[in-house]
PDB file of C-alpha atoms and ligand atoms in Angstrom:
ATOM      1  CA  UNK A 209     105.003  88.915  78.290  1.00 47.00           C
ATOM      2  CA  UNK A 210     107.355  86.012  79.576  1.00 49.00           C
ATOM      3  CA  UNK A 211     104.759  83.304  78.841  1.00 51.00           C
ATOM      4  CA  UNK A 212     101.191  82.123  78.385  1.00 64.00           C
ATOM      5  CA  UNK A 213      99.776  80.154  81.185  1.00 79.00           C
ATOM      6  CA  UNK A 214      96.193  79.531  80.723  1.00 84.00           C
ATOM      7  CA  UNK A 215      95.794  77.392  83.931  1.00 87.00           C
ATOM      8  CA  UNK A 216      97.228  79.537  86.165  1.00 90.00           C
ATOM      9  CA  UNK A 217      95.603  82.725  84.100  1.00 86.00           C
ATOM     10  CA  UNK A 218      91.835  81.104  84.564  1.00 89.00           C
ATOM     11  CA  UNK A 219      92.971  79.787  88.296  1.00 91.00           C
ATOM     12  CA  UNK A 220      93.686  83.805  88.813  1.00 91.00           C
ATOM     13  CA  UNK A 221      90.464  85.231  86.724  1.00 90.00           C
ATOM     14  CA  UNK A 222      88.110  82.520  88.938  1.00 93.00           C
ATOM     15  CA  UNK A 223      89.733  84.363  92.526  1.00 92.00           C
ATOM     16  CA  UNK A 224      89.417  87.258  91.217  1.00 93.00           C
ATOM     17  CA  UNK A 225      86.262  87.086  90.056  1.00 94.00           C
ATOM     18  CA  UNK A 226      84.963  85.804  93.192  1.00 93.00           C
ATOM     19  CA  UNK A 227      86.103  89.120  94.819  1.00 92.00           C
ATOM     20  CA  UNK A 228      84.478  91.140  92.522  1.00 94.00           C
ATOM     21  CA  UNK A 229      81.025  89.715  92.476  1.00 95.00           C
ATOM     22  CA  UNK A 230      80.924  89.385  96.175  1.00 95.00           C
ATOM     23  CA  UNK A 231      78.577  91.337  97.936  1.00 96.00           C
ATOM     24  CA  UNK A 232      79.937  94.450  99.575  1.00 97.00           C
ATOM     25  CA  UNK A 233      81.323  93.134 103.330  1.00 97.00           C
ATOM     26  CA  UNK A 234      83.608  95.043 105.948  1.00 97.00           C
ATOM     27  CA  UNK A 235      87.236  95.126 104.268  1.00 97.00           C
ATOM     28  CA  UNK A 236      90.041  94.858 106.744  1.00 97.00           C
ATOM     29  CA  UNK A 237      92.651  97.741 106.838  1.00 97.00           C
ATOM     30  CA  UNK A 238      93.859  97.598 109.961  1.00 97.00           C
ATOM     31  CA  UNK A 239      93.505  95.497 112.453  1.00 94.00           C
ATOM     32  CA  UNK A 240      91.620  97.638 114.628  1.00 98.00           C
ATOM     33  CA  UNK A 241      87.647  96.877 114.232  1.00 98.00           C
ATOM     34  CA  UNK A 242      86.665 100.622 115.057  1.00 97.00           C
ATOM     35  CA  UNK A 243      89.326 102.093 112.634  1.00 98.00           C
ATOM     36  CA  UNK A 244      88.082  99.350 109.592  1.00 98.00           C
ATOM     37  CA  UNK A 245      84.555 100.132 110.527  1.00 98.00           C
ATOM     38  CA  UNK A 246      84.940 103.635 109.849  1.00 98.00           C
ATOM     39  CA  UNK A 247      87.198 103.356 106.843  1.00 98.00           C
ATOM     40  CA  UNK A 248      84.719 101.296 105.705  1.00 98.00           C
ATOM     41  CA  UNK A 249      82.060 104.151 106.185  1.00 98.00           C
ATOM     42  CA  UNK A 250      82.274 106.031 102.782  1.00 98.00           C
ATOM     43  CA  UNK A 251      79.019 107.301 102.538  1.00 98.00           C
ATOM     44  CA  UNK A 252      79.864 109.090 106.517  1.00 98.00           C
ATOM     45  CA  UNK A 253      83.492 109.566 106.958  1.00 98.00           C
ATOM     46  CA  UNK A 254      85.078 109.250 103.182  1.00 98.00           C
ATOM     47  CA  UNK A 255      88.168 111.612 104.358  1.00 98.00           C
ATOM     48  CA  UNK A 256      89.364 108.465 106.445  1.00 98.00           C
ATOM     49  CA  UNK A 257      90.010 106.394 103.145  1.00 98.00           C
ATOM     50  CA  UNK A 258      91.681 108.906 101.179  1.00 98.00           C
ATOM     51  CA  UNK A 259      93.720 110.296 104.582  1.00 98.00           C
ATOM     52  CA  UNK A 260      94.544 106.366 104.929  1.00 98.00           C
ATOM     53  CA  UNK A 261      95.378 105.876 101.157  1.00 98.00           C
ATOM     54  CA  UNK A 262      97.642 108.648 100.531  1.00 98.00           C
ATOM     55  CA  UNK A 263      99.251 107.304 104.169  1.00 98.00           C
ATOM     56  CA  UNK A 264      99.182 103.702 102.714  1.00 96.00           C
ATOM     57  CA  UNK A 265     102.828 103.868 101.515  1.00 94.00           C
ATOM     58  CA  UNK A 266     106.149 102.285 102.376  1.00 93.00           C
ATOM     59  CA  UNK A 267     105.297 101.190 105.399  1.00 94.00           C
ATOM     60  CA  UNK A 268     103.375  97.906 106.743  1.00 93.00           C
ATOM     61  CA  UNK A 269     100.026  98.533 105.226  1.00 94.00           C
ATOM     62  CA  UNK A 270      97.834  98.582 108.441  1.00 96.00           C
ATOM     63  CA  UNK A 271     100.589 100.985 109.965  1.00 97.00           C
ATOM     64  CA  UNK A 272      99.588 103.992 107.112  1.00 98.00           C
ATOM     65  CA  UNK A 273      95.702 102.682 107.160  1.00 98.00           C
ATOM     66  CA  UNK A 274      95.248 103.580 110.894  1.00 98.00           C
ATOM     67  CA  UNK A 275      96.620 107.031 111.196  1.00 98.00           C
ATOM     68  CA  UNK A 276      93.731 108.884 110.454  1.00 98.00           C
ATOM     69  CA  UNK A 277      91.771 107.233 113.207  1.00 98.00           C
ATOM     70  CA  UNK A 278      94.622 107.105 115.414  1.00 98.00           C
ATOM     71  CA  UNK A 279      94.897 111.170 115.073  1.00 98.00           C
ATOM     72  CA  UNK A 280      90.862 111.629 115.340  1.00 98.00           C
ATOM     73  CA  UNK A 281      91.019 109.872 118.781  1.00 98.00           C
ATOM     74  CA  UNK A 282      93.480 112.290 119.613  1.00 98.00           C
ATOM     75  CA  UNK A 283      91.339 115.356 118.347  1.00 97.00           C
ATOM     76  CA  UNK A 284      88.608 113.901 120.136  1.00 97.00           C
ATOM     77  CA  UNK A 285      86.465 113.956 116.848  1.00 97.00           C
ATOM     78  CA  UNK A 286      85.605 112.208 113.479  1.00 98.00           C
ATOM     79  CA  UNK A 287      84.121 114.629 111.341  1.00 98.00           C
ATOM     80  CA  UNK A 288      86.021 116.447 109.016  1.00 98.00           C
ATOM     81  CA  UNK A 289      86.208 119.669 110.734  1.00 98.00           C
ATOM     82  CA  UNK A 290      87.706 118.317 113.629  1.00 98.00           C
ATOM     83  CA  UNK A 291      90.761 117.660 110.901  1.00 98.00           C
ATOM     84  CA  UNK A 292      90.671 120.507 109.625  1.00 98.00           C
ATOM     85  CA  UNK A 293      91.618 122.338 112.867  1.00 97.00           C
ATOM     86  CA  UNK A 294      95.074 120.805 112.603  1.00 98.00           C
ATOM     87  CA  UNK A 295      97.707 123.900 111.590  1.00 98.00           C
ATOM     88  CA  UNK A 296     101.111 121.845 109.786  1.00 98.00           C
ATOM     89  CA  UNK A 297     102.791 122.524 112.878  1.00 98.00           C
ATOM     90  CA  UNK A 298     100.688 120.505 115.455  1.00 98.00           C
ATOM     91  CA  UNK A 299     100.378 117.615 112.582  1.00 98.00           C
ATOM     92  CA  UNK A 300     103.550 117.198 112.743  1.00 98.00           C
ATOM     93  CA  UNK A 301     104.293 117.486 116.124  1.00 98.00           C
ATOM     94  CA  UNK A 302     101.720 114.574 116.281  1.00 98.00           C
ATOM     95  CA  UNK A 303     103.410 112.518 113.701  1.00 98.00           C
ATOM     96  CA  UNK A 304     106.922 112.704 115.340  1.00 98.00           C
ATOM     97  CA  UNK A 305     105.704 112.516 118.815  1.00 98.00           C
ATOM     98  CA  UNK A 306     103.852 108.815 118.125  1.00 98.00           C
ATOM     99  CA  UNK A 307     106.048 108.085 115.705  1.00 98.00           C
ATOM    100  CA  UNK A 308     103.098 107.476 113.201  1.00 98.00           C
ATOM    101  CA  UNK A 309     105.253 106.849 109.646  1.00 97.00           C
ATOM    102  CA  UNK A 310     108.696 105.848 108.580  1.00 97.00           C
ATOM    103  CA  UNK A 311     108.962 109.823 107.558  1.00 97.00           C
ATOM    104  CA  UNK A 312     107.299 111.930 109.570  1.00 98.00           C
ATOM    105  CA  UNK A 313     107.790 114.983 108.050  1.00 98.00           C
ATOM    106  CA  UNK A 314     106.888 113.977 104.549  1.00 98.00           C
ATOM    107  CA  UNK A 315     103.811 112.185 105.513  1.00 98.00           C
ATOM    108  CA  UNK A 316     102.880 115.067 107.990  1.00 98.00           C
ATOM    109  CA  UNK A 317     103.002 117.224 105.143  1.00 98.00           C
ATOM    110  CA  UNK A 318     101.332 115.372 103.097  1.00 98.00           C
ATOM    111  CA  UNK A 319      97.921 114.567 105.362  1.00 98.00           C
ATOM    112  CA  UNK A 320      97.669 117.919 105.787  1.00 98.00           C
ATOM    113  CA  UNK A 321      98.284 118.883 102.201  1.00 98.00           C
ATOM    114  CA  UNK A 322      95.486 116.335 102.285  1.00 98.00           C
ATOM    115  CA  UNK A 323      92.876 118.190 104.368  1.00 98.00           C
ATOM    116  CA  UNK A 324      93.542 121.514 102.976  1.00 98.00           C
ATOM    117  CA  UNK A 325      92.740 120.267  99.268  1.00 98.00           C
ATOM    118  CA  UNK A 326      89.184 118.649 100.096  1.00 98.00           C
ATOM    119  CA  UNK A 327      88.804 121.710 102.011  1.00 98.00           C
ATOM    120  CA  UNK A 328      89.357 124.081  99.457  1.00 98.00           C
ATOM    121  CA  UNK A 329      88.631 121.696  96.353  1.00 98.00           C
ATOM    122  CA  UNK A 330      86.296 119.300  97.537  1.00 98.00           C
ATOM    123  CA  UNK A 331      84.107 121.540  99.800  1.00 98.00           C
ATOM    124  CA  UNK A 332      84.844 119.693 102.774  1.00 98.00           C
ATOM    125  CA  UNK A 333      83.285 116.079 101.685  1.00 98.00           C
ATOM    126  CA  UNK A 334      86.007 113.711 100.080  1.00 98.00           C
ATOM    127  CA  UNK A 335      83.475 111.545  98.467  1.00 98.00           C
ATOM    128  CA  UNK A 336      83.241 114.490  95.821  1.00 98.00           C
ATOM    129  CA  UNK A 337      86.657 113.065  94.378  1.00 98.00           C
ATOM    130  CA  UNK A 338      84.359 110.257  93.488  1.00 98.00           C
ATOM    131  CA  UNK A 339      80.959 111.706  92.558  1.00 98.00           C
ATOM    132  CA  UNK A 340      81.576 114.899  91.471  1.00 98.00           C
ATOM    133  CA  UNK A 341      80.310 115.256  87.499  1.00 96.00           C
ATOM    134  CA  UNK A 342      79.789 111.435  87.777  1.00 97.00           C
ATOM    135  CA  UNK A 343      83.264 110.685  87.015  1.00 98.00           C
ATOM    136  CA  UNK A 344      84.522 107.350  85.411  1.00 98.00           C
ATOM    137  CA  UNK A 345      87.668 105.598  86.626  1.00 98.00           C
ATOM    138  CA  UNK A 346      90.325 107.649  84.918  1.00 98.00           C
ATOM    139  CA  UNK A 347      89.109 111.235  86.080  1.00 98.00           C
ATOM    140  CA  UNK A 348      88.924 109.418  90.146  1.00 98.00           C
ATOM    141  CA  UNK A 349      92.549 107.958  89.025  1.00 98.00           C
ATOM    142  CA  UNK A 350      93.516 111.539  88.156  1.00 98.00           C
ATOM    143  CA  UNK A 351      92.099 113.059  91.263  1.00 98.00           C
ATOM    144  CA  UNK A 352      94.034 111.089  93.265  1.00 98.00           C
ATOM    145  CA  UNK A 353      97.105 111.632  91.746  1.00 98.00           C
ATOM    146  CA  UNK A 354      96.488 115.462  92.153  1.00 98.00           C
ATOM    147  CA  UNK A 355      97.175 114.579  95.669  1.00 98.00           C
ATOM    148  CA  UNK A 356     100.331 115.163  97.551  1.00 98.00           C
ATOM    149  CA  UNK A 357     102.669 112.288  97.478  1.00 97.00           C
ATOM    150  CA  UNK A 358     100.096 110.197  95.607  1.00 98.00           C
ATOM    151  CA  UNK A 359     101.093 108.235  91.978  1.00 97.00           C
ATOM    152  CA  UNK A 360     100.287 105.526  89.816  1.00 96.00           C
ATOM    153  CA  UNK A 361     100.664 102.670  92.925  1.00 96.00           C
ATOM    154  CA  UNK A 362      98.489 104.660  94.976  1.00 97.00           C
ATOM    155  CA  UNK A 363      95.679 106.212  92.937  1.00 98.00           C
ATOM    156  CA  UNK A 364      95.146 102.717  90.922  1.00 98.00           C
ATOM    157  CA  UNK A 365      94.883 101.562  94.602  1.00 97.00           C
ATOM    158  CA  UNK A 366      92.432 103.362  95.963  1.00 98.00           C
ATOM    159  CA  UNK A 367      90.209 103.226  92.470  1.00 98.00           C
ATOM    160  CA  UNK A 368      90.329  99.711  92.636  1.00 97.00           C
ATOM    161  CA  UNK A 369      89.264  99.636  96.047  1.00 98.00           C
ATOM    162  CA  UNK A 370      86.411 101.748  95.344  1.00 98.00           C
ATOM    163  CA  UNK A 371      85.586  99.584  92.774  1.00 98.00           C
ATOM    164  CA  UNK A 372      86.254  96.025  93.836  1.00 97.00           C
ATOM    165  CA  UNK A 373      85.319  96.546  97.567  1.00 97.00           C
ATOM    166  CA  UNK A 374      82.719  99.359  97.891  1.00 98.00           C
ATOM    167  CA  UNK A 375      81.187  98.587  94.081  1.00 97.00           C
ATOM    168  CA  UNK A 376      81.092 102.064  93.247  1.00 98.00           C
ATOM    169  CA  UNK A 377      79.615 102.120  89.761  1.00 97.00           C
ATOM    170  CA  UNK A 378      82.039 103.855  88.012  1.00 98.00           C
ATOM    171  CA  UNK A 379      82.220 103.310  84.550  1.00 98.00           C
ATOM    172  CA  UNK A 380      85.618 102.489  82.587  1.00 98.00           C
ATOM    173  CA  UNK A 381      87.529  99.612  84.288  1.00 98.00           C
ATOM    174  CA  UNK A 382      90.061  99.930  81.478  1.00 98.00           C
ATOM    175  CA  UNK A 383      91.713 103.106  83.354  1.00 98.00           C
ATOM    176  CA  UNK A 384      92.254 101.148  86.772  1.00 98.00           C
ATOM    177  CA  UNK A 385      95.634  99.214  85.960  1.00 97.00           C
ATOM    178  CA  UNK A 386      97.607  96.509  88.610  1.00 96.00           C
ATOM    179  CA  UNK A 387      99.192  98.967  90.925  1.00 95.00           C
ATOM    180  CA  UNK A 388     103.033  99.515  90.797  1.00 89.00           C
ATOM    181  CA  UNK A 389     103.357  97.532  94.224  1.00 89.00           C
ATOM    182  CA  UNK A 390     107.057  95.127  95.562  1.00 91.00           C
ATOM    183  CA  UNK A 391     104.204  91.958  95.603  1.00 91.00           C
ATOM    184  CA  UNK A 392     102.751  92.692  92.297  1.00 94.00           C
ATOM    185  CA  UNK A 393     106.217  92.950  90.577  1.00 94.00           C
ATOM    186  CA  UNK A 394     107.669  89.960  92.541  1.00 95.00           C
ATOM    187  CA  UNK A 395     104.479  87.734  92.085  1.00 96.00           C
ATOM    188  CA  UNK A 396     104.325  88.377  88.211  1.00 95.00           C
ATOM    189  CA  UNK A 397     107.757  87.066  87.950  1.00 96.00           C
ATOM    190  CA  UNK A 398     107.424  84.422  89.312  1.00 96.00           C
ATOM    191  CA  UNK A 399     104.477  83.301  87.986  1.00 94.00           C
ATOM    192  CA  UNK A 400     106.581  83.493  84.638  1.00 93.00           C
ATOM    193  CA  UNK A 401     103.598  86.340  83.516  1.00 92.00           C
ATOM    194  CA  UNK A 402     106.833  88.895  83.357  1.00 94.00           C
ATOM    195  CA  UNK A 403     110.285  88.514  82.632  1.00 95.00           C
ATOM    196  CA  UNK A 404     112.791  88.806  85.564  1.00 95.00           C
ATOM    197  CA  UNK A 405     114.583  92.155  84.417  1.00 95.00           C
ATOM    198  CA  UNK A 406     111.056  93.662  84.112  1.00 96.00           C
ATOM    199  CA  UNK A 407     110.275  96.809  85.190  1.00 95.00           C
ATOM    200  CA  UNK A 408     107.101  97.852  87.084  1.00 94.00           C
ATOM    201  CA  UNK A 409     105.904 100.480  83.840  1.00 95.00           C
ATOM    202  CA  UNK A 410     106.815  96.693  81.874  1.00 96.00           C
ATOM    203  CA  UNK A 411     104.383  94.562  84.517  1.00 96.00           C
ATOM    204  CA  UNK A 412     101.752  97.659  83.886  1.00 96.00           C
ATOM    205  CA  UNK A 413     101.782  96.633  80.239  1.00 96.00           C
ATOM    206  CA  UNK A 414     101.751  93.171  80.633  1.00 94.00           C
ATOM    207  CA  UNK A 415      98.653  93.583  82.826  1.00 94.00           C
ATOM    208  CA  UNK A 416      97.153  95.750  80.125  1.00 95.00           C
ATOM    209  CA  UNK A 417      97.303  92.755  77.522  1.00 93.00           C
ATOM    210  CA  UNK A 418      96.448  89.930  79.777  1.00 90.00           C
ATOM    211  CA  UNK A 419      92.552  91.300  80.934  1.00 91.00           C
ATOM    212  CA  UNK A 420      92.338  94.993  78.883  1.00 95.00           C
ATOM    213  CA  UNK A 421      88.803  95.343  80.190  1.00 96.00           C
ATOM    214  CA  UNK A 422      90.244  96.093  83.585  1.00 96.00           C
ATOM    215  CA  UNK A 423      93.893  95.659  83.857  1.00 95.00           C
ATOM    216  CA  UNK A 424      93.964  96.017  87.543  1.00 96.00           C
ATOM    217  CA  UNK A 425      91.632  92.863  87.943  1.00 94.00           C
ATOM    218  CA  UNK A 426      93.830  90.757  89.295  1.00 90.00           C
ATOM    219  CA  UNK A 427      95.343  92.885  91.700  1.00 93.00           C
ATOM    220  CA  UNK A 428      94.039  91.818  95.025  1.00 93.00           C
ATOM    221  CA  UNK A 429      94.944  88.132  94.281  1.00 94.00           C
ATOM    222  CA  UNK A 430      98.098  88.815  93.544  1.00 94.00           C
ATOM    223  CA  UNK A 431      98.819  91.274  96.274  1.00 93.00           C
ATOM    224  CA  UNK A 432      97.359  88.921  98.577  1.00 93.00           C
ATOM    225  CA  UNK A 433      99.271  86.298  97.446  1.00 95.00           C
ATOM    226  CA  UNK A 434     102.691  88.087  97.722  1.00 95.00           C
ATOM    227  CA  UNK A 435     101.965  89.336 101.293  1.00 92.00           C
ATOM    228  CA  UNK A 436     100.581  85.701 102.609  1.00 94.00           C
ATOM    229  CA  UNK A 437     103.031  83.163 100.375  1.00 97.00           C
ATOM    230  CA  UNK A 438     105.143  84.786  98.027  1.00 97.00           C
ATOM    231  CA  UNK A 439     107.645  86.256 100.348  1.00 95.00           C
ATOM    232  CA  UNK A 440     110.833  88.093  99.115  1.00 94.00           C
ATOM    233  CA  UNK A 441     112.459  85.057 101.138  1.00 93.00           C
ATOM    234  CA  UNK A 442     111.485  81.753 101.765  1.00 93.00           C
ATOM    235  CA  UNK A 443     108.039  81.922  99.639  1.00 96.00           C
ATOM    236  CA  UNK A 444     105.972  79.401 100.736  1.00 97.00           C
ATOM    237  CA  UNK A 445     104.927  77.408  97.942  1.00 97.00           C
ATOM    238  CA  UNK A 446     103.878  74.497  99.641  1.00 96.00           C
ATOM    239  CA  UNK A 447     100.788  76.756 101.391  1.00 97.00           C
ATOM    240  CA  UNK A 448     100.052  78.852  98.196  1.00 96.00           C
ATOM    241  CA  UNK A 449      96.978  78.481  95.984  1.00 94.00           C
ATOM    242  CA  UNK A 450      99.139  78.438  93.023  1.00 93.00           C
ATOM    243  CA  UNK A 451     100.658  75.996  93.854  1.00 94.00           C
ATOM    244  CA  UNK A 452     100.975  73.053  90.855  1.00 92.00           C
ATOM    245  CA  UNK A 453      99.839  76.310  88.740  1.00 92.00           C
ATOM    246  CA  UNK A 454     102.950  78.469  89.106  1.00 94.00           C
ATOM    247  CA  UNK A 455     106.280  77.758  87.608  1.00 94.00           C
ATOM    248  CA  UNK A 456     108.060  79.157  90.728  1.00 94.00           C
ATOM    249  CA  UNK A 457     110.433  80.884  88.906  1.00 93.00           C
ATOM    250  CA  UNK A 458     112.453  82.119  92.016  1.00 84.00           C
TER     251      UNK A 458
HETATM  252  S1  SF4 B 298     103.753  78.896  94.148  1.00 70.05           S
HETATM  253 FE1  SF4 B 298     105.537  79.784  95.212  1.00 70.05          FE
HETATM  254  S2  SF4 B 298     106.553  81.068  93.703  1.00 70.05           S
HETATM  255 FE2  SF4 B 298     104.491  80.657  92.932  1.00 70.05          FE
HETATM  256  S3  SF4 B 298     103.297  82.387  93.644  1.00 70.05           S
HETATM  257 FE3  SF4 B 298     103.089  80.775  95.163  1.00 70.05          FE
HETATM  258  S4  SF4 B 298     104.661  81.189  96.705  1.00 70.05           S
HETATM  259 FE4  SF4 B 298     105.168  82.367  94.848  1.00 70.05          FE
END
């Protein structure tokens, strides 16, 4: 770890805290009200958040949140079956023709990689990835990752959301770790919590030591803080909440 910092360490604990013990509310994904409604839906539609999880990658987070949605008003349907009627061919065709993803083909691949493993492992309902044998965190973590295209960044992601946001009650926080993300890496450095030449397994560990209970506590506020202040460029410190906390080591 590049430092201790206990004010800006209890300043983070307090945010996050707040976010954890909040009641359950409507999270926003997109910026689409029906789309977040439905991701939202677990208990109905849970294919939407892992469809929009395993999408959720290297591209503008709302873009890879919305594609499920976007392609079930083009099937005319929600359910899963109606996804399940897409061959490969026709997903892609979809994905290049509205230009849904920085790579098409990849992603196209992998959503219906997607489909075809809850059909055929999950018996058709995705919320088994998350209730089958009462799993705890690690086993949902691992379940994930069994997905196409899905690692560490993503899987920790989605736990956590589960967790955090929909206060699932699955046991054994210690699995769900920060998640390897551009504004968790940037943000720990320069909040002096990592050194600059660390690496994102290095910012894993360091997240491991600071809160071991649940590694990935912190991981909204960060992120959050990253995408709204923290910039690559020009981070506005003069806005930020840590600011007068954070040693702006830029
Ligand atoms: S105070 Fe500045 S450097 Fe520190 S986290 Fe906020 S925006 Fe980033």
């Amino acid at each position: 770890m590049a430092s201790s910092n206990k004010e800006l360490e209890d300043f983070l604990l307090s945010q996050a805290l707040e976010l954890h013990q909040r009641p359950r509310v409507i999270i926003e994904f997109t910026k689409n009200v029906g789309a977040d409604k439905i991701i939202n839906d677990i208990e109905h539609f849970p294919h939407f958040f892992v469809l929009g999880s395993i999408m959720n990658q290297q591209i503008v987070f709302q873009r890879g949140w919305i594609i499920p949605y976007f392609i079930s008003e083009l099937l005319n349907g929600k359910d899963f079956e109606s996804f399940l009627k897409l061959d490969l061919a026709t997903t892609k065709s979809i994905f290049h023709e509205h230009s849904l993803h920085h790579f098409n083909d990849k992603m196209a691949f992998a959503f219906h990689a997607a489909i075809q493993k809850i059909h055929f492992e999950y018996d058709n309902d995705a919320s088994n990835i998350w209730t089958w044998d009462e799993p705890d965190c690690k086993t949902v973590i691992r379940r994930f990752q069994e997905f196409h295209r899905v690692g560490q960044k993503i899987s920790t992601m989605a736990v956590n959301v589960l967790v955090r946001d929909f206060k699932l009650p699955l046991p054994n926080h210690r699995a769900i770790d920060v998640s390897g993300d551009v504004h968790i890496e940037r943000v720990f450095k320069r909040m002096g919590l990592a050194p600059r030449d660390a690496k994102i397994k290095e910012i894993i560990e360091i997240a491991q030591k600071i809160y071991p209970e649940y590694p990935g506590f912190y991981d909204s506020v960060c992120w959050e803080i990253g995408n709204g202040w923290c910039k690559p460029s020009n981070p506005d410190c003069e806005q930020c909440p840590l600011n007068g906390k954070c040693p702006k080591i830029i």
